[in-house]
Amino acid sequence: MDELVRLAKARGFVFPSAEIYGGFRSTYDYGPLGVLMERNVKEAWWREMVQLRQEVVGLDAAILSSPRIWEASGHLKNFTDPLVDCRTCKQRWRADQLPTTEDGKLLCPNCGGHDFTEARPFNLMFKTFVGPVEDEGAVAYLRPETAQGHFVNFANVLQTEHLRPPFGTAQIGKSFRNEITPGNFVFRTREFEQMELEYFVPPDEAPRWFEYWCNERLEWYVRFGIPRDMLRLRPHTKEELSHYSAGTADVEFSFPWGWGELEGIANRTDYDLKAHAAASGQVLEYFDPTSGERYVPYVIEPAAGVARTMMAFLIAAYNVDEVGGEERTVLRLHPRIAPYQVAVLPLSKKDTLLPLSQEVLKLLQPVAMCDYDITRAIGRRYRRQDEIGTPLCVTVDFDSLDDKAVTIRDRDSTAQERVPIDRLVEAVASRLAW
Ligand code: GAP
């Protein structure tokens, strides 16, 4: 894990936020490679959840909206964690995450003390004021999940799209939670991005769709490169269930510190639509024109986090092997997830090679995200591309000027193949298995 955090910073994936001021409470910024990878994670999700489906449409709801949403959804009342203070060192902790001693006493991870205050509920929503006056009437909250934006737009979506259950709305966006104990790098932060699907189904079909989405989501991580044995589906116990859920299963990943949640799949029943219908006085139902039936759909919700997913992909891809008797670090990332798909590398930075190298780059840029590197010896440049997970390197050498061909090097096997430039786009596309 330490090695990965080091690599993430050194190579420009993730930087501690406000580092020049000593950082800021477990917040992180995404660097040049981090933004590319983050976009790829979201694109891989969007492609499979929206683009390849006919019955799912997109949505992008406001982060700041009416506080009545959070009152109706139950978040004002229920979105809390139990909080305790250590009376010895005054640190504040989540009571349900504290380690215990052999005789069952809570243990302070900071000072080893056992003397805690009574647990009290702490609401995780960030509160702010809209407009210039800071009074109760101006209070608003940063959303703690994107999901409610789907429910309050349920009628709008039904009016504009010809959809009948099962159908879904998909959204990717920032959410905010005033977590008591953020940590484990980007695993738990106060500002984070979610990828959520709300899938509206006839109530009697909810168990079937719940199963369907548990399998579908687990397989998505496998398809994009996480070994099956690093993943598991864990059903929630009754005590763990969110206030809206009739059943939840987490997709968990084997992090270096143990199993941790990547995504929750919940059967939210008709809880949210009914709550918003009651609070707003609006009709939030589906009317089936053929059967004349009217009902409130149940909702199956696969909800994933972008940063956790990215971290899991990085951990699963991280590898140290040997090439030509030398140790190398390689990220065996799926081509759709890797920050760059191709690196164009002129063998030398002599002027004679640069015009052709630029031509090759321009040829590939429309089909893949390309890096272009003319610094250092070619072997060291290959190592750098291996370390950031670039699946293919395209090398332009002095022969290229005569034979109008380049060498493609494969990250995983390190095999090299000569390819004519006029067939390069096709050759790259087939190797990336687009
Ligand atoms: N709408 C349901 C919902 O928000 P959740 O299990 O609380 O469910 C879904 O969140 C996903 O969002 C989690 O599985 C995780 O990947 C991500 N997530 C939640 N809280 C997070 C945090 N504090 N930091 C980073 N990611 C978080």
GROMACS .gro file of C-alpha atoms and ligand atoms in nm:
model
  461
    1MET     CA    1   0.000   0.000   0.000
    2ASP     CA    2   0.284   0.242   0.090
    3GLU     CA    3   0.452   0.163  -0.240
    4LEU     CA    4   0.129   0.234  -0.428
    5VAL     CA    5   0.070   0.565  -0.247
    6ARG     CA    6   0.428   0.660  -0.333
    7LEU     CA    7   0.380   0.566  -0.698
    8ALA     CA    8   0.045   0.749  -0.712
    9LYS     CA    9   0.211   1.071  -0.601
   10ALA     CA   10   0.542   1.034  -0.789
   11ARG     CA   11   0.369   0.960  -1.119
   12GLY     CA   12   0.093   1.219  -1.085
   13PHE     CA   13  -0.215   1.007  -1.007
   14VAL     CA   14  -0.309   1.149  -0.666
   15PHE     CA   15  -0.163   1.439  -0.467
   16PRO     CA   16  -0.245   1.531  -0.108
   17SER     CA   17  -0.464   1.841  -0.137
   18ALA     CA   18  -0.315   2.177  -0.032
   19GLU     CA   19   0.019   2.006   0.019
   20ILE     CA   20   0.209   2.336   0.021
   21TYR     CA   21   0.005   2.424   0.333
   22GLY     CA   22   0.066   2.089   0.499
   23GLY     CA   23  -0.239   1.914   0.348
   24PHE     CA   24  -0.604   1.931   0.449
   25ARG     CA   25  -0.768   1.653   0.649
   26SER     CA   26  -0.765   1.354   0.414
   27THR     CA   27  -0.850   1.547   0.098
   28TYR     CA   28  -0.680   1.466  -0.230
   29ASP     CA   29  -0.633   1.618  -0.573
   30TYR     CA   30  -0.606   1.415  -0.892
   31GLY     CA   31  -0.301   1.485  -1.107
   32PRO     CA   32  -0.248   1.451  -1.484
   33LEU     CA   33  -0.262   1.069  -1.483
   34GLY     CA   34  -0.526   1.052  -1.209
   35VAL     CA   35  -0.778   1.257  -1.407
   36LEU     CA   36  -0.725   1.039  -1.713
   37MET     CA   37  -0.779   0.723  -1.513
   38GLU     CA   38  -1.076   0.866  -1.325
   39ARG     CA   39  -1.242   0.962  -1.653
   40ASN     CA   40  -1.177   0.611  -1.786
   41VAL     CA   41  -1.335   0.448  -1.479
   42LYS     CA   42  -1.645   0.666  -1.522
   43GLU     CA   43  -1.653   0.606  -1.897
   44ALA     CA   44  -1.628   0.227  -1.846
   45TRP     CA   45  -1.922   0.248  -1.604
   46TRP     CA   46  -2.129   0.478  -1.827
   47ARG     CA   47  -2.065   0.268  -2.137
   48GLU     CA   48  -2.197  -0.051  -1.975
   49MET     CA   49  -2.472   0.107  -1.766
   50VAL     CA   50  -2.611   0.353  -2.024
   51GLN     CA   51  -2.459   0.327  -2.372
   52LEU     CA   52  -2.500  -0.049  -2.415
   53ARG     CA   53  -2.853  -0.047  -2.269
   54GLN     CA   54  -3.175   0.072  -2.416
   55GLU     CA   55  -3.368   0.109  -2.091
   56VAL     CA   56  -3.126   0.335  -1.898
   57VAL     CA   57  -3.104   0.713  -1.941
   58GLY     CA   58  -2.866   0.969  -1.793
   59LEU     CA   59  -2.922   1.245  -1.540
   60ASP     CA   60  -2.715   1.520  -1.378
   61ALA     CA   61  -2.895   1.671  -1.079
   62ALA     CA   62  -2.791   1.965  -0.859
   63ILE     CA   63  -2.559   1.917  -0.564
   64LEU     CA   64  -2.729   2.198  -0.370
   65SER     CA   65  -3.105   2.169  -0.376
   66SER     CA   66  -3.411   2.203  -0.154
   67PRO     CA   67  -3.357   2.088   0.207
   68ARG     CA   68  -3.708   1.940   0.183
   69ILE     CA   69  -3.549   1.657  -0.017
   70TRP     CA   70  -3.341   1.551   0.285
   71GLU     CA   71  -3.629   1.589   0.523
   72ALA     CA   72  -3.851   1.365   0.308
   73SER     CA   73  -3.580   1.109   0.231
   74GLY     CA   74  -3.507   1.059   0.602
   75HIS     CA   75  -3.147   1.180   0.578
   76LEU     CA   76  -3.198   1.470   0.821
   77LYS     CA   77  -3.317   1.224   1.082
   78ASN     CA   78  -3.135   0.904   1.000
   79PHE     CA   79  -2.812   0.977   0.812
   80THR     CA   80  -2.601   0.963   1.124
   81ASP     CA   81  -2.302   0.777   1.265
   82PRO     CA   82  -2.263   0.704   1.637
   83LEU     CA   83  -1.995   0.934   1.773
   84VAL     CA   84  -1.787   0.897   2.090
   85ASP     CA   85  -1.507   1.108   2.242
   86CYS     CA   86  -1.208   0.954   2.415
   87ARG     CA   87  -1.202   1.124   2.756
   88THR     CA   88  -0.824   1.072   2.783
   89CYS     CA   89  -0.691   1.218   2.455
   90LYS     CA   90  -1.011   1.402   2.342
   91GLN     CA   91  -1.005   1.235   1.996
   92ARG     CA   92  -1.343   1.176   1.835
   93TRP     CA   93  -1.429   0.834   1.685
   94ARG     CA   94  -1.707   0.635   1.521
   95ALA     CA   95  -1.821   0.403   1.799
   96ASP     CA   96  -1.902   0.120   1.554
   97GLN     CA   97  -1.548   0.125   1.408
   98LEU     CA   98  -1.346   0.121   1.731
   99PRO     CA   99  -1.135  -0.186   1.811
  100THR     CA  100  -1.214  -0.371   2.132
  101THR     CA  101  -1.001  -0.544   2.392
  102GLU     CA  102  -1.029  -0.917   2.461
  103ASP     CA  103  -1.278  -0.849   2.738
  104GLY     CA  104  -1.493  -0.643   2.498
  105LYS     CA  105  -1.401  -0.290   2.607
  106LEU     CA  106  -1.370  -0.014   2.342
  107LEU     CA  107  -1.007   0.081   2.275
  108CYS     CA  108  -0.885   0.425   2.165
  109PRO     CA  109  -0.651   0.375   1.862
  110ASN     CA  110  -0.474   0.701   1.951
  111CYS     CA  111  -0.388   0.668   2.322
  112GLY     CA  112  -0.500   0.315   2.414
  113GLY     CA  113  -0.756   0.453   2.664
  114HIS     CA  114  -1.092   0.288   2.746
  115ASP     CA  115  -1.285   0.585   2.882
  116PHE     CA  116  -1.536   0.713   2.625
  117THR     CA  117  -1.839   0.942   2.629
  118GLU     CA  118  -2.186   0.795   2.557
  119ALA     CA  119  -2.243   0.741   2.181
  120ARG     CA  120  -2.451   1.019   2.022
  121PRO     CA  121  -2.584   1.044   1.664
  122PHE     CA  122  -2.384   1.276   1.438
  123ASN     CA  123  -2.545   1.383   1.107
  124LEU     CA  124  -2.302   1.339   0.819
  125MET     CA  125  -2.450   1.603   0.590
  126PHE     CA  126  -2.253   1.924   0.531
  127LYS     CA  127  -2.469   2.222   0.613
  128THR     CA  128  -2.437   2.558   0.438
  129PHE     CA  129  -2.640   2.877   0.371
  130VAL     CA  130  -2.778   2.981   0.034
  131GLY     CA  131  -2.769   3.357  -0.027
  132PRO     CA  132  -2.630   3.635   0.191
  133VAL     CA  133  -2.832   3.575   0.508
  134GLU     CA  134  -2.714   3.302   0.743
  135ASP     CA  135  -3.044   3.216   0.913
  136GLU     CA  136  -3.247   2.895   0.942
  137GLY     CA  137  -3.451   2.977   0.629
  138ALA     CA  138  -3.132   2.982   0.420
  139VAL     CA  139  -2.999   2.643   0.534
  140ALA     CA  140  -2.914   2.393   0.260
  141TYR     CA  141  -2.711   2.073   0.249
  142LEU     CA  142  -2.450   1.936   0.011
  143ARG     CA  143  -2.597   1.609  -0.114
  144PRO     CA  144  -2.461   1.299   0.062
  145GLU     CA  145  -2.572   1.072  -0.228
  146THR     CA  146  -2.670   1.140  -0.588
  147ALA     CA  147  -2.969   0.905  -0.553
  148GLN     CA  148  -3.227   1.159  -0.436
  149GLY     CA  149  -3.176   1.361  -0.758
  150HIS     CA  150  -3.309   1.055  -0.943
  151PHE     CA  151  -3.619   1.023  -0.726
  152VAL     CA  152  -3.721   1.390  -0.737
  153ASN     CA  153  -3.688   1.379  -1.119
  154PHE     CA  154  -3.882   1.053  -1.155
  155ALA     CA  155  -4.195   1.222  -1.299
  156ASN     CA  156  -3.989   1.452  -1.526
  157VAL     CA  157  -3.805   1.157  -1.676
  158LEU     CA  158  -4.127   0.960  -1.729
  159GLN     CA  159  -4.281   1.258  -1.907
  160THR     CA  160  -3.990   1.305  -2.145
  161GLU     CA  161  -3.891   0.945  -2.220
  162HIS     CA  162  -4.108   0.655  -2.326
  163LEU     CA  163  -4.000   0.416  -2.055
  164ARG     CA  164  -4.176   0.140  -1.871
  165PRO     CA  165  -4.038  -0.058  -1.576
  166PRO     CA  166  -3.783  -0.205  -1.566
  167PHE     CA  167  -3.597   0.115  -1.656
  168GLY     CA  168  -3.316   0.310  -1.496
  169THR     CA  169  -3.162   0.652  -1.449
  170ALA     CA  170  -2.784   0.678  -1.422
  171GLN     CA  171  -2.582   0.958  -1.272
  172ILE     CA  172  -2.217   1.027  -1.194
  173GLY     CA  173  -2.136   1.312  -0.961
  174LYS     CA  174  -1.987   1.447  -0.641
  175SER     CA  175  -2.131   1.372  -0.300
  176PHE     CA  176  -2.021   1.501   0.038
  177ARG     CA  177  -2.020   1.345   0.385
  178ASN     CA  178  -1.869   1.486   0.698
  179GLU     CA  179  -1.704   1.153   0.778
  180ILE     CA  180  -1.581   1.124   1.135
  181THR     CA  181  -1.288   0.901   1.043
  182PRO     CA  182  -1.179   0.944   0.682
  183GLY     CA  183  -0.872   0.746   0.585
  184ASN     CA  184  -0.699   0.463   0.401
  185PHE     CA  185  -0.582   0.703   0.129
  186VAL     CA  186  -0.877   0.785  -0.103
  187PHE     CA  187  -1.095   0.502   0.035
  188ARG     CA  188  -1.294   0.725   0.271
  189THR     CA  189  -1.294   1.099   0.207
  190ARG     CA  190  -1.540   1.380   0.276
  191GLU     CA  191  -1.576   1.480  -0.088
  192PHE     CA  192  -1.606   1.193  -0.335
  193GLU     CA  193  -1.765   1.092  -0.660
  194GLN     CA  194  -2.040   0.834  -0.697
  195MET     CA  195  -2.171   0.636  -0.994
  196GLU     CA  196  -2.532   0.546  -0.918
  197LEU     CA  197  -2.803   0.365  -1.107
  198GLU     CA  198  -3.162   0.372  -0.981
  199TYR     CA  199  -3.345   0.086  -1.152
  200PHE     CA  200  -3.724   0.111  -1.129
  201VAL     CA  201  -3.898  -0.227  -1.142
  202PRO     CA  202  -4.246  -0.377  -1.084
  203PRO     CA  203  -4.256  -0.455  -0.705
  204ASP     CA  204  -4.298  -0.831  -0.750
  205GLU     CA  205  -3.987  -0.843  -0.973
  206ALA     CA  206  -3.759  -0.668  -0.720
  207PRO     CA  207  -3.589  -0.987  -0.582
  208ARG     CA  208  -3.503  -1.103  -0.936
  209TRP     CA  209  -3.352  -0.766  -1.035
  210PHE     CA  210  -3.162  -0.744  -0.710
  211GLU     CA  211  -2.992  -1.076  -0.794
  212TYR     CA  212  -2.937  -0.962  -1.152
  213TRP     CA  213  -2.760  -0.640  -1.049
  214CYS     CA  214  -2.546  -0.813  -0.782
  215ASN     CA  215  -2.407  -1.047  -1.050
  216GLU     CA  216  -2.385  -0.785  -1.321
  217ARG     CA  217  -2.188  -0.543  -1.102
  218LEU     CA  218  -1.951  -0.807  -0.968
  219GLU     CA  219  -1.872  -0.917  -1.323
  220TRP     CA  220  -1.809  -0.556  -1.431
  221TYR     CA  221  -1.505  -0.537  -1.201
  222VAL     CA  222  -1.380  -0.872  -1.335
  223ARG     CA  223  -1.425  -0.757  -1.697
  224PHE     CA  224  -1.207  -0.454  -1.629
  225GLY     CA  225  -0.923  -0.650  -1.478
  226ILE     CA  226  -0.981  -0.736  -1.111
  227PRO     CA  227  -0.915  -1.107  -1.043
  228ARG     CA  228  -1.231  -1.284  -0.928
  229ASP     CA  229  -1.065  -1.404  -0.605
  230MET     CA  230  -0.999  -1.044  -0.497
  231LEU     CA  231  -1.375  -0.976  -0.499
  232ARG     CA  232  -1.671  -1.099  -0.297
  233LEU     CA  233  -2.038  -1.018  -0.248
  234ARG     CA  234  -2.131  -0.966   0.115
  235PRO     CA  235  -2.497  -0.935   0.221
  236HIS     CA  236  -2.563  -0.676   0.495
  237THR     CA  237  -2.682  -0.792   0.833
  238LYS     CA  238  -3.014  -0.649   0.954
  239GLU     CA  239  -2.831  -0.407   1.187
  240GLU     CA  240  -2.622  -0.267   0.900
  241LEU     CA  241  -2.909  -0.191   0.662
  242SER     CA  242  -2.967   0.176   0.571
  243HIS     CA  243  -3.299   0.321   0.678
  244TYR     CA  244  -3.440   0.283   0.324
  245SER     CA  245  -3.318  -0.067   0.244
  246ALA     CA  246  -3.498  -0.403   0.250
  247GLY     CA  247  -3.176  -0.580   0.152
  248THR     CA  248  -2.824  -0.476   0.053
  249ALA     CA  249  -2.517  -0.662  -0.069
  250ASP     CA  250  -2.174  -0.501  -0.099
  251VAL     CA  251  -1.921  -0.577  -0.370
  252GLU     CA  252  -1.605  -0.596  -0.161
  253PHE     CA  253  -1.242  -0.589  -0.268
  254SER     CA  254  -0.948  -0.744  -0.087
  255PHE     CA  255  -0.757  -0.427   0.007
  256PRO     CA  256  -0.415  -0.459   0.172
  257TRP     CA  257  -0.585  -0.390   0.510
  258GLY     CA  258  -0.868  -0.640   0.453
  259TRP     CA  259  -1.204  -0.659   0.272
  260GLY     CA  260  -1.355  -0.319   0.194
  261GLU     CA  261  -1.669  -0.201   0.013
  262LEU     CA  262  -1.644  -0.087  -0.350
  263GLU     CA  263  -2.014  -0.069  -0.416
  264GLY     CA  264  -2.347  -0.132  -0.247
  265ILE     CA  265  -2.644  -0.289  -0.426
  266ALA     CA  266  -2.964  -0.211  -0.238
  267ASN     CA  267  -3.331  -0.294  -0.269
  268ARG     CA  268  -3.469   0.051  -0.175
  269THR     CA  269  -3.828  -0.073  -0.225
  270ASP     CA  270  -4.079   0.211  -0.288
  271TYR     CA  271  -3.947   0.396   0.019
  272ASP     CA  272  -3.807   0.704  -0.159
  273LEU     CA  273  -4.079   0.758  -0.421
  274LYS     CA  274  -4.351   0.722  -0.158
  275ALA     CA  275  -4.168   0.954   0.083
  276HIS     CA  276  -4.129   1.226  -0.184
  277ALA     CA  277  -4.487   1.181  -0.305
  278ALA     CA  278  -4.618   1.226   0.050
  279ALA     CA  279  -4.397   1.529   0.123
  280SER     CA  280  -4.446   1.709  -0.211
  281GLY     CA  281  -4.810   1.615  -0.279
  282GLN     CA  282  -4.710   1.505  -0.632
  283VAL     CA  283  -4.798   1.174  -0.795
  284LEU     CA  284  -4.487   0.960  -0.831
  285GLU     CA  285  -4.628   0.644  -0.989
  286TYR     CA  286  -4.608   0.452  -1.309
  287PHE     CA  287  -4.926   0.420  -1.513
  288ASP     CA  288  -4.931   0.128  -1.755
  289PRO     CA  289  -5.153   0.235  -2.048
  290THR     CA  290  -5.205  -0.122  -2.174
  291SER     CA  291  -5.313  -0.285  -1.850
  292GLY     CA  292  -5.454   0.032  -1.690
  293GLU     CA  293  -5.247  -0.059  -1.382
  294ARG     CA  294  -5.101   0.214  -1.160
  295TYR     CA  295  -4.820   0.141  -0.912
  296VAL     CA  296  -4.515   0.280  -0.734
  297PRO     CA  297  -4.211   0.095  -0.868
  298TYR     CA  298  -3.951  -0.061  -0.641
  299VAL     CA  299  -3.594   0.058  -0.684
  300ILE     CA  300  -3.281  -0.155  -0.713
  301GLU     CA  301  -2.975   0.063  -0.669
  302PRO     CA  302  -2.616  -0.028  -0.758
  303ALA     CA  303  -2.410   0.258  -0.608
  304ALA     CA  304  -2.034   0.269  -0.660
  305GLY     CA  305  -1.754   0.511  -0.573
  306VAL     CA  306  -1.509   0.636  -0.837
  307ALA     CA  307  -1.202   0.671  -0.610
  308ARG     CA  308  -1.243   0.332  -0.444
  309THR     CA  309  -1.283   0.167  -0.782
  310MET     CA  310  -0.976   0.344  -0.916
  311MET     CA  311  -0.778   0.239  -0.610
  312ALA     CA  312  -0.888  -0.123  -0.648
  313PHE     CA  313  -0.788  -0.123  -1.016
  314LEU     CA  314  -0.445   0.018  -0.923
  315ILE     CA  315  -0.389  -0.236  -0.645
  316ALA     CA  316  -0.498  -0.531  -0.859
  317ALA     CA  317  -0.281  -0.414  -1.151
  318TYR     CA  318   0.033  -0.349  -0.948
  319ASN     CA  319   0.303  -0.601  -1.027
  320VAL     CA  320   0.678  -0.639  -0.999
  321ASP     CA  321   0.841  -0.879  -1.248
  322GLU     CA  322   1.170  -0.924  -1.428
  323VAL     CA  323   1.258  -0.821  -1.780
  324GLY     CA  324   1.604  -0.898  -1.925
  325GLY     CA  325   1.736  -0.977  -1.577
  326GLU     CA  326   1.613  -0.643  -1.440
  327GLU     CA  327   1.328  -0.583  -1.199
  328ARG     CA  328   1.045  -0.369  -1.331
  329THR     CA  329   0.725  -0.229  -1.180
  330VAL     CA  330   0.430  -0.271  -1.411
  331LEU     CA  331   0.066  -0.173  -1.381
  332ARG     CA  332  -0.126  -0.435  -1.578
  333LEU     CA  333  -0.427  -0.210  -1.624
  334HIS     CA  334  -0.708  -0.288  -1.867
  335PRO     CA  335  -0.663  -0.071  -2.180
  336ARG     CA  336  -0.995   0.106  -2.116
  337ILE     CA  337  -0.881   0.198  -1.764
  338ALA     CA  338  -0.511   0.284  -1.819
  339PRO     CA  339  -0.443   0.661  -1.827
  340TYR     CA  340  -0.271   0.639  -2.166
  341GLN     CA  341  -0.337   0.366  -2.417
  342VAL     CA  342  -0.035   0.445  -2.631
  343ALA     CA  343   0.302   0.617  -2.588
  344VAL     CA  344   0.474   0.746  -2.901
  345LEU     CA  345   0.851   0.735  -2.849
  346PRO     CA  346   1.101   0.867  -3.103
  347LEU     CA  347   1.416   0.656  -3.056
  348SER     CA  348   1.628   0.970  -3.042
  349LYS     CA  349   1.545   1.335  -2.996
  350LYS     CA  350   1.748   1.421  -3.308
  351ASP     CA  351   1.555   1.659  -3.534
  352THR     CA  352   1.545   1.404  -3.816
  353LEU     CA  353   1.304   1.176  -3.624
  354LEU     CA  354   1.072   1.437  -3.475
  355PRO     CA  355   0.857   1.532  -3.781
  356LEU     CA  356   0.767   1.166  -3.850
  357SER     CA  357   0.708   1.100  -3.479
  358GLN     CA  358   0.470   1.395  -3.468
  359GLU     CA  359   0.288   1.258  -3.774
  360VAL     CA  360   0.251   0.920  -3.600
  361LEU     CA  361   0.123   1.094  -3.286
  362LYS     CA  362  -0.136   1.293  -3.483
  363LEU     CA  363  -0.249   0.971  -3.650
  364LEU     CA  364  -0.310   0.798  -3.315
  365GLN     CA  365  -0.449   1.083  -3.104
  366PRO     CA  366  -0.804   1.061  -3.246
  367VAL     CA  367  -0.828   0.691  -3.152
  368ALA     CA  368  -0.642   0.672  -2.821
  369MET     CA  369  -0.508   0.884  -2.538
  370CYS     CA  370  -0.140   0.919  -2.623
  371ASP     CA  371   0.169   1.014  -2.428
  372TYR     CA  372   0.469   1.151  -2.618
  373ASP     CA  373   0.811   1.123  -2.459
  374ILE     CA  374   1.148   1.220  -2.602
  375THR     CA  375   1.350   1.230  -2.280
  376ARG     CA  376   1.609   0.971  -2.167
  377ALA     CA  377   1.719   0.637  -2.311
  378ILE     CA  378   1.451   0.421  -2.473
  379GLY     CA  379   1.479   0.145  -2.208
  380ARG     CA  380   1.404   0.393  -1.930
  381ARG     CA  381   1.112   0.532  -2.123
  382TYR     CA  382   0.966   0.180  -2.160
  383ARG     CA  383   1.004   0.134  -1.782
  384ARG     CA  384   0.816   0.457  -1.715
  385GLN     CA  385   0.531   0.355  -1.946
  386ASP     CA  386   0.517   0.011  -1.778
  387GLU     CA  387   0.498   0.180  -1.439
  388ILE     CA  388   0.202   0.397  -1.539
  389GLY     CA  389   0.027   0.108  -1.716
  390THR     CA  390   0.045   0.215  -2.083
  391PRO     CA  391  -0.048  -0.100  -2.281
  392LEU     CA  392   0.138  -0.009  -2.603
  393CYS     CA  393   0.451   0.185  -2.695
  394VAL     CA  394   0.506   0.289  -3.056
  395THR     CA  395   0.872   0.355  -3.134
  396VAL     CA  396   0.984   0.561  -3.432
  397ASP     CA  397   1.346   0.482  -3.525
  398PHE     CA  398   1.587   0.575  -3.804
  399ASP     CA  399   1.469   0.284  -4.023
  400SER     CA  400   1.118   0.430  -4.001
  401LEU     CA  401   1.232   0.715  -4.227
  402ASP     CA  402   1.298   0.463  -4.506
  403ASP     CA  403   1.061   0.171  -4.450
  404LYS     CA  404   0.768   0.385  -4.322
  405ALA     CA  405   0.712   0.138  -4.040
  406VAL     CA  406   0.727   0.159  -3.659
  407THR     CA  407   0.767  -0.087  -3.373
  408ILE     CA  408   0.477  -0.167  -3.140
  409ARG     CA  409   0.585  -0.294  -2.796
  410ASP     CA  410   0.338  -0.476  -2.574
  411ARG     CA  411   0.349  -0.382  -2.203
  412ASP     CA  412   0.266  -0.725  -2.062
  413SER     CA  413   0.475  -0.957  -2.283
  414THR     CA  414   0.729  -0.686  -2.388
  415ALA     CA  415   0.707  -0.846  -2.737
  416GLN     CA  416   0.782  -0.611  -3.024
  417GLU     CA  417   0.641  -0.610  -3.376
  418ARG     CA  418   0.714  -0.400  -3.683
  419VAL     CA  419   0.402  -0.246  -3.839
  420PRO     CA  420   0.367  -0.023  -4.150
  421ILE     CA  421   0.253   0.328  -4.052
  422ASP     CA  422  -0.038   0.314  -4.296
  423ARG     CA  423  -0.177   0.014  -4.100
  424LEU     CA  424  -0.086   0.150  -3.755
  425VAL     CA  425  -0.430   0.274  -3.646
  426GLU     CA  426  -0.586  -0.062  -3.729
  427ALA     CA  427  -0.300  -0.251  -3.557
  428VAL     CA  428  -0.327  -0.041  -3.240
  429ALA     CA  429  -0.707  -0.069  -3.228
  430SER     CA  430  -0.698  -0.448  -3.263
  431ARG     CA  431  -0.434  -0.482  -2.989
  432LEU     CA  432  -0.635  -0.267  -2.751
  433ALA     CA  433  -0.942  -0.488  -2.822
  434TRP     CA  434  -1.160  -0.178  -2.840
  435GAP     N1  435  -2.714   0.592  -0.267
  435GAP     C1  436  -2.661   0.489  -0.186
  435GAP     C2  437  -2.532   0.519  -0.127
  435GAP     O1  438  -2.486   0.632  -0.130
  435GAP     P1  439  -2.331   0.412   0.000
  435GAP     O2  440  -2.298   0.267   0.021
  435GAP     O3  441  -2.336   0.499   0.118
  435GAP     O4  442  -2.471   0.410  -0.076
  435GAP     C3  443  -2.215   0.411  -0.231
  435GAP     O5  444  -2.233   0.472  -0.106
  435GAP     C4  445  -2.067   0.407  -0.266
  435GAP     O6  446  -2.012   0.540  -0.260
  435GAP     C5  447  -1.981   0.326  -0.169
  435GAP     O7  448  -1.985   0.190  -0.200
  435GAP     C6  449  -1.843   0.385  -0.192
  435GAP     O8  450  -1.782   0.330  -0.306
  435GAP     C7  451  -1.875   0.531  -0.219
  435GAP     N2  452  -1.857   0.609  -0.095
  435GAP     C8  453  -1.944   0.625   0.006
  435GAP     N3  454  -1.891   0.703   0.103
  435GAP     C9  455  -1.767   0.734   0.062
  435GAP    C10  456  -1.660   0.813   0.118
  435GAP     N4  457  -1.673   0.877   0.233
  435GAP     N5  458  -1.545   0.823   0.050
  435GAP    C11  459  -1.529   0.761  -0.071
  435GAP     N6  460  -1.626   0.688  -0.129
  435GAP    C12  461  -1.743   0.674  -0.065
   0.00000   0.00000   0.00000
